[in-house]
Amino acid sequence: MFDLDQAIRKIPDFPKQGILFYDITSILTNPEAFAYCVDTIVGIYRDSGIDAVACIEARGFLFASPVALQLGLPIVLVRKKGKLPGETLEKTFSLEYGMDTIQVHKADVAAGSRYLVIDDLIATGGTVKAAVELIEEGGAAVHEICCIIGLPFLPYKDLLSGYQVRTLIDYHSE
Ligand code: AMP
């Protein structure tokens, strides 16, 4: 079993005092760690019946792209407001400080399809929840949510109750 923990750099007090930042760039610079993450996700979802992979800007893109390619599935980008050129659906949600808005191309969310949602890390779950709502607003369904890192001491399980959230590694304190 690959030791993913040793491949994740932890940076205290980033981006502000009191936050322990889990830095996935140290996974990307470690091909064995990156392959472990991609292969594990591909193994979980190979025969799951999903139709597409949705991923969240920007770190979610990095993990979802090789997964979608290996599964032979479309990849749909959930982006920050103002980045997508076509007609979009959008959702505004609250962050720890202030608000953020994400968008998806309306034409890319196929009605009736089952999506796997991928991001790098799930903390409060606010970002993933907004992405799930966008996909559902487009008429598609969310099969599961898969993130590399979970912080289960934050309330993402409550926010996403009713959805299966998988993580490859969990950290249980700040
Ligand atoms: P949230 O909406 O609270 O679940 O936060 C989601 C996004 O914030 C994730 O996609 C991460 O990129 C980033 N994030 C939040 N907390 C951390 C942390 N402790 N370390 C690294 N990234 C984080």
PDB file of C-alpha atoms and ligand atoms in Angstrom:
ATOM      1  CA  MET A   1       0.000   0.000   0.000  1.00  0.00           C
ATOM      2  CA  PHE A   2       1.453   3.347  -1.047  1.00  0.00           C
ATOM      3  CA  ASP A   3       2.045   5.821   1.791  1.00  0.00           C
ATOM      4  CA  LEU A   4       0.235   8.867   0.424  1.00  0.00           C
ATOM      5  CA  ASP A   5       0.720  10.842   3.632  1.00  0.00           C
ATOM      6  CA  GLN A   6       4.481  11.080   3.128  1.00  0.00           C
ATOM      7  CA  ALA A   7       3.886  12.483  -0.358  1.00  0.00           C
ATOM      8  CA  ILE A   8       1.771  15.429   0.850  1.00  0.00           C
ATOM      9  CA  ARG A   9       3.654  18.529   1.963  1.00  0.00           C
ATOM     10  CA  LYS A  10       2.088  20.267   4.963  1.00  0.00           C
ATOM     11  CA  ILE A  11       2.608  23.992   5.326  1.00  0.00           C
ATOM     12  CA  PRO A  12       1.565  25.596   8.621  1.00  0.00           C
ATOM     13  CA  ASP A  13      -0.023  29.039   8.690  1.00  0.00           C
ATOM     14  CA  PHE A  14      -0.761  29.196   4.961  1.00  0.00           C
ATOM     15  CA  PRO A  15      -2.556  31.114   3.524  1.00  0.00           C
ATOM     16  CA  LYS A  16      -3.132  32.587   6.980  1.00  0.00           C
ATOM     17  CA  GLN A  17      -2.292  31.988  10.623  1.00  0.00           C
ATOM     18  CA  GLY A  18      -3.766  28.789  12.076  1.00  0.00           C
ATOM     19  CA  ILE A  19      -4.428  26.983   8.764  1.00  0.00           C
ATOM     20  CA  LEU A  20      -2.426  23.851   7.994  1.00  0.00           C
ATOM     21  CA  PHE A  21      -2.218  23.780   4.207  1.00  0.00           C
ATOM     22  CA  TYR A  22      -2.135  20.364   2.525  1.00  0.00           C
ATOM     23  CA  ASP A  23      -0.065  20.989  -0.590  1.00  0.00           C
ATOM     24  CA  ILE A  24      -0.849  18.630  -3.466  1.00  0.00           C
ATOM     25  CA  THR A  25       1.968  20.027  -5.641  1.00  0.00           C
ATOM     26  CA  SER A  26       4.201  17.532  -3.815  1.00  0.00           C
ATOM     27  CA  ILE A  27       1.999  14.752  -5.228  1.00  0.00           C
ATOM     28  CA  LEU A  28       2.368  16.155  -8.740  1.00  0.00           C
ATOM     29  CA  THR A  29       6.167  16.234  -8.485  1.00  0.00           C
ATOM     30  CA  ASN A  30       6.160  12.596  -7.353  1.00  0.00           C
ATOM     31  CA  PRO A  31       5.081  10.391 -10.287  1.00  0.00           C
ATOM     32  CA  GLU A  32       4.608   7.362  -8.024  1.00  0.00           C
ATOM     33  CA  ALA A  33       2.254   9.323  -5.759  1.00  0.00           C
ATOM     34  CA  PHE A  34       0.370  10.873  -8.671  1.00  0.00           C
ATOM     35  CA  ALA A  35      -0.025   7.471 -10.358  1.00  0.00           C
ATOM     36  CA  TYR A  36      -1.260   6.001  -7.067  1.00  0.00           C
ATOM     37  CA  CYS A  37      -3.986   8.678  -6.820  1.00  0.00           C
ATOM     38  CA  VAL A  38      -5.098   8.372 -10.444  1.00  0.00           C
ATOM     39  CA  ASP A  39      -4.974   4.552 -10.524  1.00  0.00           C
ATOM     40  CA  THR A  40      -6.899   4.267  -7.238  1.00  0.00           C
ATOM     41  CA  ILE A  41      -9.700   6.514  -8.485  1.00  0.00           C
ATOM     42  CA  VAL A  42      -9.813   4.758 -11.863  1.00  0.00           C
ATOM     43  CA  GLY A  43     -10.011   1.385 -10.063  1.00  0.00           C
ATOM     44  CA  ILE A  44     -12.915   2.520  -7.889  1.00  0.00           C
ATOM     45  CA  TYR A  45     -15.010   3.929 -10.738  1.00  0.00           C
ATOM     46  CA  ARG A  46     -14.096   1.691 -13.699  1.00  0.00           C
ATOM     47  CA  ASP A  47     -17.314  -0.320 -13.556  1.00  0.00           C
ATOM     48  CA  SER A  48     -19.480   2.137 -11.664  1.00  0.00           C
ATOM     49  CA  GLY A  49     -21.700   3.184 -14.551  1.00  0.00           C
ATOM     50  CA  ILE A  50     -20.708   6.854 -14.499  1.00  0.00           C
ATOM     51  CA  ASP A  51     -21.071   8.777 -17.764  1.00  0.00           C
ATOM     52  CA  ALA A  52     -18.775  11.737 -17.135  1.00  0.00           C
ATOM     53  CA  VAL A  53     -16.309  13.340 -14.746  1.00  0.00           C
ATOM     54  CA  ALA A  54     -16.809  16.886 -13.449  1.00  0.00           C
ATOM     55  CA  CYS A  55     -13.952  18.706 -11.756  1.00  0.00           C
ATOM     56  CA  ILE A  56     -13.411  21.915  -9.899  1.00  0.00           C
ATOM     57  CA  GLU A  57     -10.912  24.664 -10.736  1.00  0.00           C
ATOM     58  CA  ALA A  58      -8.020  24.496 -10.490  1.00  0.00           C
ATOM     59  CA  ARG A  59      -6.431  21.592  -8.619  1.00  0.00           C
ATOM     60  CA  GLY A  60      -9.377  19.297  -9.309  1.00  0.00           C
ATOM     61  CA  PHE A  61      -8.564  19.547 -13.031  1.00  0.00           C
ATOM     62  CA  LEU A  62      -5.158  17.951 -12.524  1.00  0.00           C
ATOM     63  CA  PHE A  63      -6.493  14.755 -10.962  1.00  0.00           C
ATOM     64  CA  ALA A  64      -9.703  14.481 -12.964  1.00  0.00           C
ATOM     65  CA  SER A  65      -8.063  14.791 -16.394  1.00  0.00           C
ATOM     66  CA  PRO A  66      -6.015  11.556 -16.298  1.00  0.00           C
ATOM     67  CA  VAL A  67      -8.890   9.751 -14.562  1.00  0.00           C
ATOM     68  CA  ALA A  68     -11.409  10.747 -17.260  1.00  0.00           C
ATOM     69  CA  LEU A  69      -8.956   9.862 -20.020  1.00  0.00           C
ATOM     70  CA  GLN A  70      -8.280   6.412 -18.569  1.00  0.00           C
ATOM     71  CA  LEU A  71     -11.990   5.779 -18.108  1.00  0.00           C
ATOM     72  CA  GLY A  72     -12.722   7.026 -21.630  1.00  0.00           C
ATOM     73  CA  LEU A  73     -15.236   9.559 -20.308  1.00  0.00           C
ATOM     74  CA  PRO A  74     -16.014  13.218 -21.009  1.00  0.00           C
ATOM     75  CA  ILE A  75     -14.590  15.742 -18.586  1.00  0.00           C
ATOM     76  CA  VAL A  76     -16.620  18.799 -17.625  1.00  0.00           C
ATOM     77  CA  LEU A  77     -14.928  21.826 -16.078  1.00  0.00           C
ATOM     78  CA  VAL A  78     -16.478  23.715 -13.178  1.00  0.00           C
ATOM     79  CA  ARG A  79     -14.746  27.099 -13.316  1.00  0.00           C
ATOM     80  CA  LYS A  80     -14.588  30.393 -11.499  1.00  0.00           C
ATOM     81  CA  LYS A  81     -16.976  32.997 -12.887  1.00  0.00           C
ATOM     82  CA  GLY A  82     -15.922  34.679 -16.120  1.00  0.00           C
ATOM     83  CA  LYS A  83     -13.633  31.952 -17.503  1.00  0.00           C
ATOM     84  CA  LEU A  84     -16.049  29.938 -19.657  1.00  0.00           C
ATOM     85  CA  PRO A  85     -16.967  31.498 -23.015  1.00  0.00           C
ATOM     86  CA  GLY A  86     -20.294  29.773 -23.709  1.00  0.00           C
ATOM     87  CA  GLU A  87     -23.698  29.930 -22.069  1.00  0.00           C
ATOM     88  CA  THR A  88     -23.313  28.935 -18.423  1.00  0.00           C
ATOM     89  CA  LEU A  89     -25.167  27.843 -15.338  1.00  0.00           C
ATOM     90  CA  GLU A  90     -23.810  29.475 -12.218  1.00  0.00           C
ATOM     91  CA  LYS A  91     -23.896  29.171  -8.454  1.00  0.00           C
ATOM     92  CA  THR A  92     -22.800  31.611  -5.777  1.00  0.00           C
ATOM     93  CA  PHE A  93     -21.748  30.157  -2.437  1.00  0.00           C
ATOM     94  CA  SER A  94     -20.139  31.358   0.758  1.00  0.00           C
ATOM     95  CA  LEU A  95     -16.501  30.834   1.605  1.00  0.00           C
ATOM     96  CA  GLU A  96     -14.905  31.333   4.995  1.00  0.00           C
ATOM     97  CA  TYR A  97     -14.585  35.007   4.092  1.00  0.00           C
ATOM     98  CA  GLY A  98     -16.970  36.360   1.467  1.00  0.00           C
ATOM     99  CA  MET A  99     -18.583  34.696  -1.517  1.00  0.00           C
ATOM    100  CA  ASP A 100     -17.495  32.954  -4.696  1.00  0.00           C
ATOM    101  CA  THR A 101     -19.267  32.092  -7.940  1.00  0.00           C
ATOM    102  CA  ILE A 102     -18.630  29.030 -10.095  1.00  0.00           C
ATOM    103  CA  GLN A 103     -19.959  28.220 -13.546  1.00  0.00           C
ATOM    104  CA  VAL A 104     -20.314  25.294 -15.917  1.00  0.00           C
ATOM    105  CA  HIS A 105     -21.125  25.277 -19.624  1.00  0.00           C
ATOM    106  CA  LYS A 106     -24.839  24.584 -19.885  1.00  0.00           C
ATOM    107  CA  ALA A 107     -24.303  22.533 -23.052  1.00  0.00           C
ATOM    108  CA  ASP A 108     -21.716  20.303 -21.326  1.00  0.00           C
ATOM    109  CA  VAL A 109     -24.066  19.025 -18.619  1.00  0.00           C
ATOM    110  CA  ALA A 110     -25.927  16.221 -20.325  1.00  0.00           C
ATOM    111  CA  ALA A 111     -29.402  15.621 -18.923  1.00  0.00           C
ATOM    112  CA  GLY A 112     -29.820  12.134 -17.504  1.00  0.00           C
ATOM    113  CA  SER A 113     -26.089  11.506 -17.138  1.00  0.00           C
ATOM    114  CA  ARG A 114     -24.350  10.348 -13.947  1.00  0.00           C
ATOM    115  CA  TYR A 115     -21.354  12.386 -12.903  1.00  0.00           C
ATOM    116  CA  LEU A 116     -18.374  11.695 -10.721  1.00  0.00           C
ATOM    117  CA  VAL A 117     -17.251  14.982  -9.102  1.00  0.00           C
ATOM    118  CA  ILE A 118     -13.507  15.276  -8.414  1.00  0.00           C
ATOM    119  CA  ASP A 119     -11.584  17.863  -6.409  1.00  0.00           C
ATOM    120  CA  ASP A 120      -8.224  17.882  -4.654  1.00  0.00           C
ATOM    121  CA  LEU A 121      -9.380  18.485  -1.084  1.00  0.00           C
ATOM    122  CA  ILE A 122     -12.700  18.721   0.720  1.00  0.00           C
ATOM    123  CA  ALA A 123     -12.817  20.964   3.780  1.00  0.00           C
ATOM    124  CA  THR A 124     -16.173  22.595   4.559  1.00  0.00           C
ATOM    125  CA  GLY A 125     -17.609  21.049   1.385  1.00  0.00           C
ATOM    126  CA  GLY A 126     -19.026  24.394   0.237  1.00  0.00           C
ATOM    127  CA  THR A 127     -17.249  24.334  -3.112  1.00  0.00           C
ATOM    128  CA  VAL A 128     -18.199  20.739  -3.908  1.00  0.00           C
ATOM    129  CA  LYS A 129     -21.798  21.362  -2.819  1.00  0.00           C
ATOM    130  CA  ALA A 130     -22.074  24.290  -5.235  1.00  0.00           C
ATOM    131  CA  ALA A 131     -20.665  22.102  -8.044  1.00  0.00           C
ATOM    132  CA  VAL A 132     -23.176  19.347  -7.228  1.00  0.00           C
ATOM    133  CA  GLU A 133     -26.021  21.859  -7.366  1.00  0.00           C
ATOM    134  CA  LEU A 134     -24.858  23.113 -10.761  1.00  0.00           C
ATOM    135  CA  ILE A 135     -24.777  19.613 -12.200  1.00  0.00           C
ATOM    136  CA  GLU A 136     -28.209  18.832 -10.832  1.00  0.00           C
ATOM    137  CA  GLU A 137     -29.587  22.128 -12.109  1.00  0.00           C
ATOM    138  CA  GLY A 138     -28.400  21.039 -15.555  1.00  0.00           C
ATOM    139  CA  GLY A 139     -30.582  17.926 -15.255  1.00  0.00           C
ATOM    140  CA  ALA A 140     -27.772  15.435 -14.560  1.00  0.00           C
ATOM    141  CA  ALA A 141     -27.175  13.339 -11.430  1.00  0.00           C
ATOM    142  CA  VAL A 142     -24.164  13.077  -9.132  1.00  0.00           C
ATOM    143  CA  HIS A 143     -23.039   9.486  -8.672  1.00  0.00           C
ATOM    144  CA  GLU A 144     -20.336  10.206  -6.088  1.00  0.00           C
ATOM    145  CA  ILE A 145     -17.799  12.776  -4.998  1.00  0.00           C
ATOM    146  CA  CYS A 146     -14.121  11.821  -4.850  1.00  0.00           C
ATOM    147  CA  CYS A 147     -11.360  13.986  -3.381  1.00  0.00           C
ATOM    148  CA  ILE A 148      -7.738  13.160  -2.726  1.00  0.00           C
ATOM    149  CA  ILE A 149      -7.756  14.675   0.793  1.00  0.00           C
ATOM    150  CA  GLY A 150     -10.597  14.934   3.317  1.00  0.00           C
ATOM    151  CA  LEU A 151     -10.705  17.034   6.472  1.00  0.00           C
ATOM    152  CA  PRO A 152     -13.533  15.239   8.330  1.00  0.00           C
ATOM    153  CA  PHE A 153     -13.274  17.497  11.390  1.00  0.00           C
ATOM    154  CA  LEU A 154     -14.940  20.098   9.175  1.00  0.00           C
ATOM    155  CA  PRO A 155     -18.667  19.671   8.445  1.00  0.00           C
ATOM    156  CA  TYR A 156     -18.567  18.474   4.831  1.00  0.00           C
ATOM    157  CA  LYS A 157     -20.379  15.215   5.627  1.00  0.00           C
ATOM    158  CA  ASP A 158     -23.346  17.157   7.021  1.00  0.00           C
ATOM    159  CA  LEU A 159     -23.376  19.560   4.108  1.00  0.00           C
ATOM    160  CA  LEU A 160     -23.270  16.672   1.629  1.00  0.00           C
ATOM    161  CA  SER A 161     -25.500  14.225   3.478  1.00  0.00           C
ATOM    162  CA  GLY A 162     -27.252  12.082   0.914  1.00  0.00           C
ATOM    163  CA  TYR A 163     -24.116  11.926  -1.259  1.00  0.00           C
ATOM    164  CA  GLN A 164     -21.297   9.415  -1.096  1.00  0.00           C
ATOM    165  CA  VAL A 165     -18.010  11.271  -0.526  1.00  0.00           C
ATOM    166  CA  ARG A 166     -14.810   9.251  -0.945  1.00  0.00           C
ATOM    167  CA  THR A 167     -11.344  10.449  -0.019  1.00  0.00           C
ATOM    168  CA  LEU A 168      -7.977   8.768  -0.503  1.00  0.00           C
ATOM    169  CA  ILE A 169      -6.594  10.112   2.770  1.00  0.00           C
ATOM    170  CA  ASP A 170      -8.124  11.893   5.766  1.00  0.00           C
ATOM    171  CA  TYR A 171      -6.526  14.270   8.246  1.00  0.00           C
ATOM    172  CA  HIS A 172      -8.340  14.474  11.526  1.00  0.00           C
ATOM    173  CA  SER A 173      -7.129  17.688  13.079  1.00  0.00           C
ATOM    174  CA  GLU A 174      -5.981  21.137  12.065  1.00  0.00           C
TER     175      GLU A 174
HETATM  176  P1  AMP B   1     -14.157  23.889   0.949  1.00  0.00           P
HETATM  177  O1  AMP B   1     -15.129  24.596   0.015  1.00  0.00           O
HETATM  178  O2  AMP B   1     -14.128  24.510   2.303  1.00  0.00           O
HETATM  179  O3  AMP B   1     -14.415  22.395   1.001  1.00  0.00           O
HETATM  180  O4  AMP B   1     -12.701  24.141   0.374  1.00  0.00           O
HETATM  181  C1  AMP B   1     -12.404  23.676  -0.875  1.00  0.00           C
HETATM  182  C2  AMP B   1     -11.112  24.144  -1.492  1.00  0.00           C
HETATM  183  O5  AMP B   1     -10.281  24.949  -0.666  1.00  0.00           O
HETATM  184  C3  AMP B   1     -10.331  22.895  -1.830  1.00  0.00           C
HETATM  185  O6  AMP B   1     -10.547  22.607  -3.195  1.00  0.00           O
HETATM  186  C4  AMP B   1      -8.898  23.233  -1.549  1.00  0.00           C
HETATM  187  O7  AMP B   1      -8.249  23.512  -2.764  1.00  0.00           O
HETATM  188  C5  AMP B   1      -8.931  24.478  -0.671  1.00  0.00           C
HETATM  189  N1  AMP B   1      -8.569  24.192   0.728  1.00  0.00           N
HETATM  190  C6  AMP B   1      -9.347  24.373   1.823  1.00  0.00           C
HETATM  191  N2  AMP B   1      -8.692  24.066   2.959  1.00  0.00           N
HETATM  192  C7  AMP B   1      -7.454  23.674   2.581  1.00  0.00           C
HETATM  193  C8  AMP B   1      -6.292  23.188   3.307  1.00  0.00           C
HETATM  194  N3  AMP B   1      -6.257  23.082   4.637  1.00  0.00           N
HETATM  195  N4  AMP B   1      -5.198  22.839   2.567  1.00  0.00           N
HETATM  196  C9  AMP B   1      -5.207  22.950   1.217  1.00  0.00           C
HETATM  197  N5  AMP B   1      -6.264  23.373   0.495  1.00  0.00           N
HETATM  198  C10 AMP B   1      -7.379  23.745   1.161  1.00  0.00           C
END
